[in-house]
Amino acid sequence: MALLLCLGLTAALARGCLHCHGNFSEKFSFYRQHVNLKSWWVGDIPVSGSLLSDWSEDTMKELHLAIPAEITQEKLDQVANAVYQKMDQLYQGKMYFPGYFPNKLRAIFQEQVHLIQNAIIQSRIDCQRHCGIFQYKTISCDNCTDSHVVCFGYNCESSAQWEKAVQGLLLYINKWHKQDTNTRATPAFLISPGFTCLEPPHLANLTLESASECLTQHGPPPGSPGRPQP
């Protein structure tokens, strides 16, 4: 279920994720300025330069996430450091034979995309280790502003905690339902394909019992933390 919440296709384009890191401009400015020193073949230079210039935009095109691209600062640091290390190692080498340099850039780019995908998805899955509504700080890859993700976790240790978690969900939904429809953001757990009982037409009439039943029927996948049995 967690993967269904997180994976999918979207046509929305943004600037990327790595460019939100503090060292991105300095690092990629260096990479672009020194690209002409890395290949014996003149055709590699424009291809490699284009890869570096379009890095951020192409990253967002390749993410293929159905949820907003929002990453925690910790995970952004991890991805950025991994990418910089690979790039720095590549640039420490001398002139490369034709085709080698742009192919290595593409490989680093694809690895970066997978790291970002995994980082965003893993944060959502980690939410299930909490009990009830949980919120964590993120950075929006769209405009590099501070953002946050709201999710619902199932890791409750008692029936009393589970009831409190569902009550918290109802309180959150009631507040969310009263917000301006033009500006409010819809949490992923309210738009999951499996949660028809939590779709907007049903939210106004949710009760503690119906919400609990809905969450139980579409609960966490096997092997993940789950709600306690009564």
PDB file of C-alpha atoms in Angstrom, residues 44-144:
ATOM      1  CA  ASP A  44      31.637  14.883 -26.190  1.00  0.00           C
ATOM      2  CA  ILE A  45      31.925  18.496 -25.061  1.00  0.00           C
ATOM      3  CA  PRO A  46      28.500  19.835 -26.185  1.00  0.00           C
ATOM      4  CA  VAL A  47      26.761  16.607 -25.165  1.00  0.00           C
ATOM      5  CA  SER A  48      28.294  16.658 -21.703  1.00  0.00           C
ATOM      6  CA  GLY A  49      27.673  20.392 -21.333  1.00  0.00           C
ATOM      7  CA  SER A  50      24.000  19.895 -22.178  1.00  0.00           C
ATOM      8  CA  LEU A  51      23.704  17.088 -19.622  1.00  0.00           C
ATOM      9  CA  LEU A  52      25.126  19.337 -16.917  1.00  0.00           C
ATOM     10  CA  SER A  53      23.068  22.399 -17.869  1.00  0.00           C
ATOM     11  CA  ASP A  54      19.785  20.450 -17.947  1.00  0.00           C
ATOM     12  CA  TRP A  55      20.562  18.344 -14.877  1.00  0.00           C
ATOM     13  CA  SER A  56      17.866  19.788 -12.617  1.00  0.00           C
ATOM     14  CA  GLU A  57      15.073  19.932 -15.181  1.00  0.00           C
ATOM     15  CA  ASP A  58      15.821  16.436 -16.482  1.00  0.00           C
ATOM     16  CA  THR A  59      15.877  15.094 -12.916  1.00  0.00           C
ATOM     17  CA  MET A  60      12.280  16.133 -12.361  1.00  0.00           C
ATOM     18  CA  LYS A  61      11.206  14.636 -15.677  1.00  0.00           C
ATOM     19  CA  GLU A  62      12.714  11.296 -14.680  1.00  0.00           C
ATOM     20  CA  LEU A  63      11.392  11.049 -11.117  1.00  0.00           C
ATOM     21  CA  HIS A  64       7.906   9.825 -12.139  1.00  0.00           C
ATOM     22  CA  LEU A  65       6.327  10.394  -8.732  1.00  0.00           C
ATOM     23  CA  ALA A  66       2.586  10.687  -8.167  1.00  0.00           C
ATOM     24  CA  ILE A  67       3.253  12.614  -4.961  1.00  0.00           C
ATOM     25  CA  PRO A  68       4.931  16.013  -4.607  1.00  0.00           C
ATOM     26  CA  ALA A  69       8.711  15.858  -4.810  1.00  0.00           C
ATOM     27  CA  GLU A  70       9.492  16.865  -1.236  1.00  0.00           C
ATOM     28  CA  ILE A  71      12.681  15.643   0.391  1.00  0.00           C
ATOM     29  CA  THR A  72      14.032  15.980   3.912  1.00  0.00           C
ATOM     30  CA  GLN A  73      17.208  17.998   4.443  1.00  0.00           C
ATOM     31  CA  GLU A  74      19.002  14.932   5.792  1.00  0.00           C
ATOM     32  CA  LYS A  75      18.224  12.825   2.736  1.00  0.00           C
ATOM     33  CA  LEU A  76      19.013  15.707   0.371  1.00  0.00           C
ATOM     34  CA  ASP A  77      22.438  15.991   1.998  1.00  0.00           C
ATOM     35  CA  GLN A  78      22.994  12.258   1.554  1.00  0.00           C
ATOM     36  CA  VAL A  79      22.041  12.313  -2.134  1.00  0.00           C
ATOM     37  CA  ALA A  80      24.068  15.458  -2.849  1.00  0.00           C
ATOM     38  CA  ASN A  81      27.195  14.131  -1.148  1.00  0.00           C
ATOM     39  CA  ALA A  82      26.937  10.846  -3.066  1.00  0.00           C
ATOM     40  CA  VAL A  83      26.585  12.694  -6.382  1.00  0.00           C
ATOM     41  CA  TYR A  84      29.420  15.145  -5.666  1.00  0.00           C
ATOM     42  CA  GLN A  85      31.719  12.304  -4.680  1.00  0.00           C
ATOM     43  CA  LYS A  86      31.040  10.452  -7.955  1.00  0.00           C
ATOM     44  CA  MET A  87      31.427  13.634 -10.007  1.00  0.00           C
ATOM     45  CA  ASP A  88      34.632  14.689  -8.246  1.00  0.00           C
ATOM     46  CA  GLN A  89      36.152  11.259  -8.867  1.00  0.00           C
ATOM     47  CA  LEU A  90      35.217  11.511 -12.532  1.00  0.00           C
ATOM     48  CA  TYR A  91      36.783  14.957 -12.855  1.00  0.00           C
ATOM     49  CA  GLN A  92      40.006  13.846 -11.165  1.00  0.00           C
ATOM     50  CA  GLY A  93      40.729  11.625 -14.147  1.00  0.00           C
ATOM     51  CA  LYS A  94      42.702  12.783 -17.161  1.00  0.00           C
ATOM     52  CA  MET A  95      41.397  13.003 -20.723  1.00  0.00           C
ATOM     53  CA  TYR A  96      38.983  10.177 -21.537  1.00  0.00           C
ATOM     54  CA  PHE A  97      38.485   8.284 -24.780  1.00  0.00           C
ATOM     55  CA  PRO A  98      35.522   9.251 -27.030  1.00  0.00           C
ATOM     56  CA  GLY A  99      32.098   8.670 -25.504  1.00  0.00           C
ATOM     57  CA  TYR A 100      33.323   7.679 -22.047  1.00  0.00           C
ATOM     58  CA  PHE A 101      32.745  10.983 -20.242  1.00  0.00           C
ATOM     59  CA  PRO A 102      29.108  11.643 -21.298  1.00  0.00           C
ATOM     60  CA  ASN A 103      28.235   8.003 -20.624  1.00  0.00           C
ATOM     61  CA  LYS A 104      29.620   8.282 -17.099  1.00  0.00           C
ATOM     62  CA  LEU A 105      27.659  11.498 -16.574  1.00  0.00           C
ATOM     63  CA  ARG A 106      24.456   9.733 -17.660  1.00  0.00           C
ATOM     64  CA  ALA A 107      25.170   6.882 -15.250  1.00  0.00           C
ATOM     65  CA  ILE A 108      25.694   9.300 -12.341  1.00  0.00           C
ATOM     66  CA  PHE A 109      22.534  11.162 -13.339  1.00  0.00           C
ATOM     67  CA  GLN A 110      20.418   7.994 -13.340  1.00  0.00           C
ATOM     68  CA  GLU A 111      21.868   6.876 -10.012  1.00  0.00           C
ATOM     69  CA  GLN A 112      20.967  10.285  -8.589  1.00  0.00           C
ATOM     70  CA  VAL A 113      17.369   9.947  -9.822  1.00  0.00           C
ATOM     71  CA  HIS A 114      17.030   6.568  -8.114  1.00  0.00           C
ATOM     72  CA  LEU A 115      18.519   7.928  -4.884  1.00  0.00           C
ATOM     73  CA  ILE A 116      16.019  10.798  -4.838  1.00  0.00           C
ATOM     74  CA  GLN A 117      13.097   8.489  -5.622  1.00  0.00           C
ATOM     75  CA  ASN A 118      14.086   6.110  -2.848  1.00  0.00           C
ATOM     76  CA  ALA A 119      14.644   8.953  -0.381  1.00  0.00           C
ATOM     77  CA  ILE A 120      11.189  10.460  -0.950  1.00  0.00           C
ATOM     78  CA  ILE A 121       9.399   7.106  -0.910  1.00  0.00           C
ATOM     79  CA  GLN A 122      11.279   5.781   2.128  1.00  0.00           C
ATOM     80  CA  SER A 123      10.295   8.851   4.134  1.00  0.00           C
ATOM     81  CA  ARG A 124       6.639   8.117   3.400  1.00  0.00           C
ATOM     82  CA  ILE A 125       7.037   4.459   4.347  1.00  0.00           C
ATOM     83  CA  ASP A 126       8.850   5.404   7.566  1.00  0.00           C
ATOM     84  CA  CYS A 127       5.731   7.307   8.575  1.00  0.00           C
ATOM     85  CA  GLN A 128       4.063   3.973   9.357  1.00  0.00           C
ATOM     86  CA  ARG A 129       6.429   3.605  12.281  1.00  0.00           C
ATOM     87  CA  HIS A 130       4.413   6.324  14.009  1.00  0.00           C
ATOM     88  CA  CYS A 131       0.934   6.135  15.465  1.00  0.00           C
ATOM     89  CA  GLY A 132      -1.639   8.398  13.854  1.00  0.00           C
ATOM     90  CA  ILE A 133      -1.134  11.708  12.087  1.00  0.00           C
ATOM     91  CA  PHE A 134       2.539  12.531  11.656  1.00  0.00           C
ATOM     92  CA  GLN A 135       4.213  15.516  10.025  1.00  0.00           C
ATOM     93  CA  TYR A 136       7.813  15.972   8.988  1.00  0.00           C
ATOM     94  CA  LYS A 137       9.728  18.890   7.480  1.00  0.00           C
ATOM     95  CA  THR A 138      10.831  18.761   3.873  1.00  0.00           C
ATOM     96  CA  ILE A 139      12.182  20.914   1.067  1.00  0.00           C
ATOM     97  CA  SER A 140      10.065  21.321  -2.036  1.00  0.00           C
ATOM     98  CA  CYS A 141      12.018  20.351  -5.138  1.00  0.00           C
ATOM     99  CA  ASP A 142       9.723  22.659  -7.103  1.00  0.00           C
ATOM    100  CA  ASN A 143      10.953  25.932  -5.634  1.00  0.00           C
ATOM    101  CA  CYS A 144      13.362  24.965  -2.805  1.00  0.00           C
TER     102      CYS A 144
END
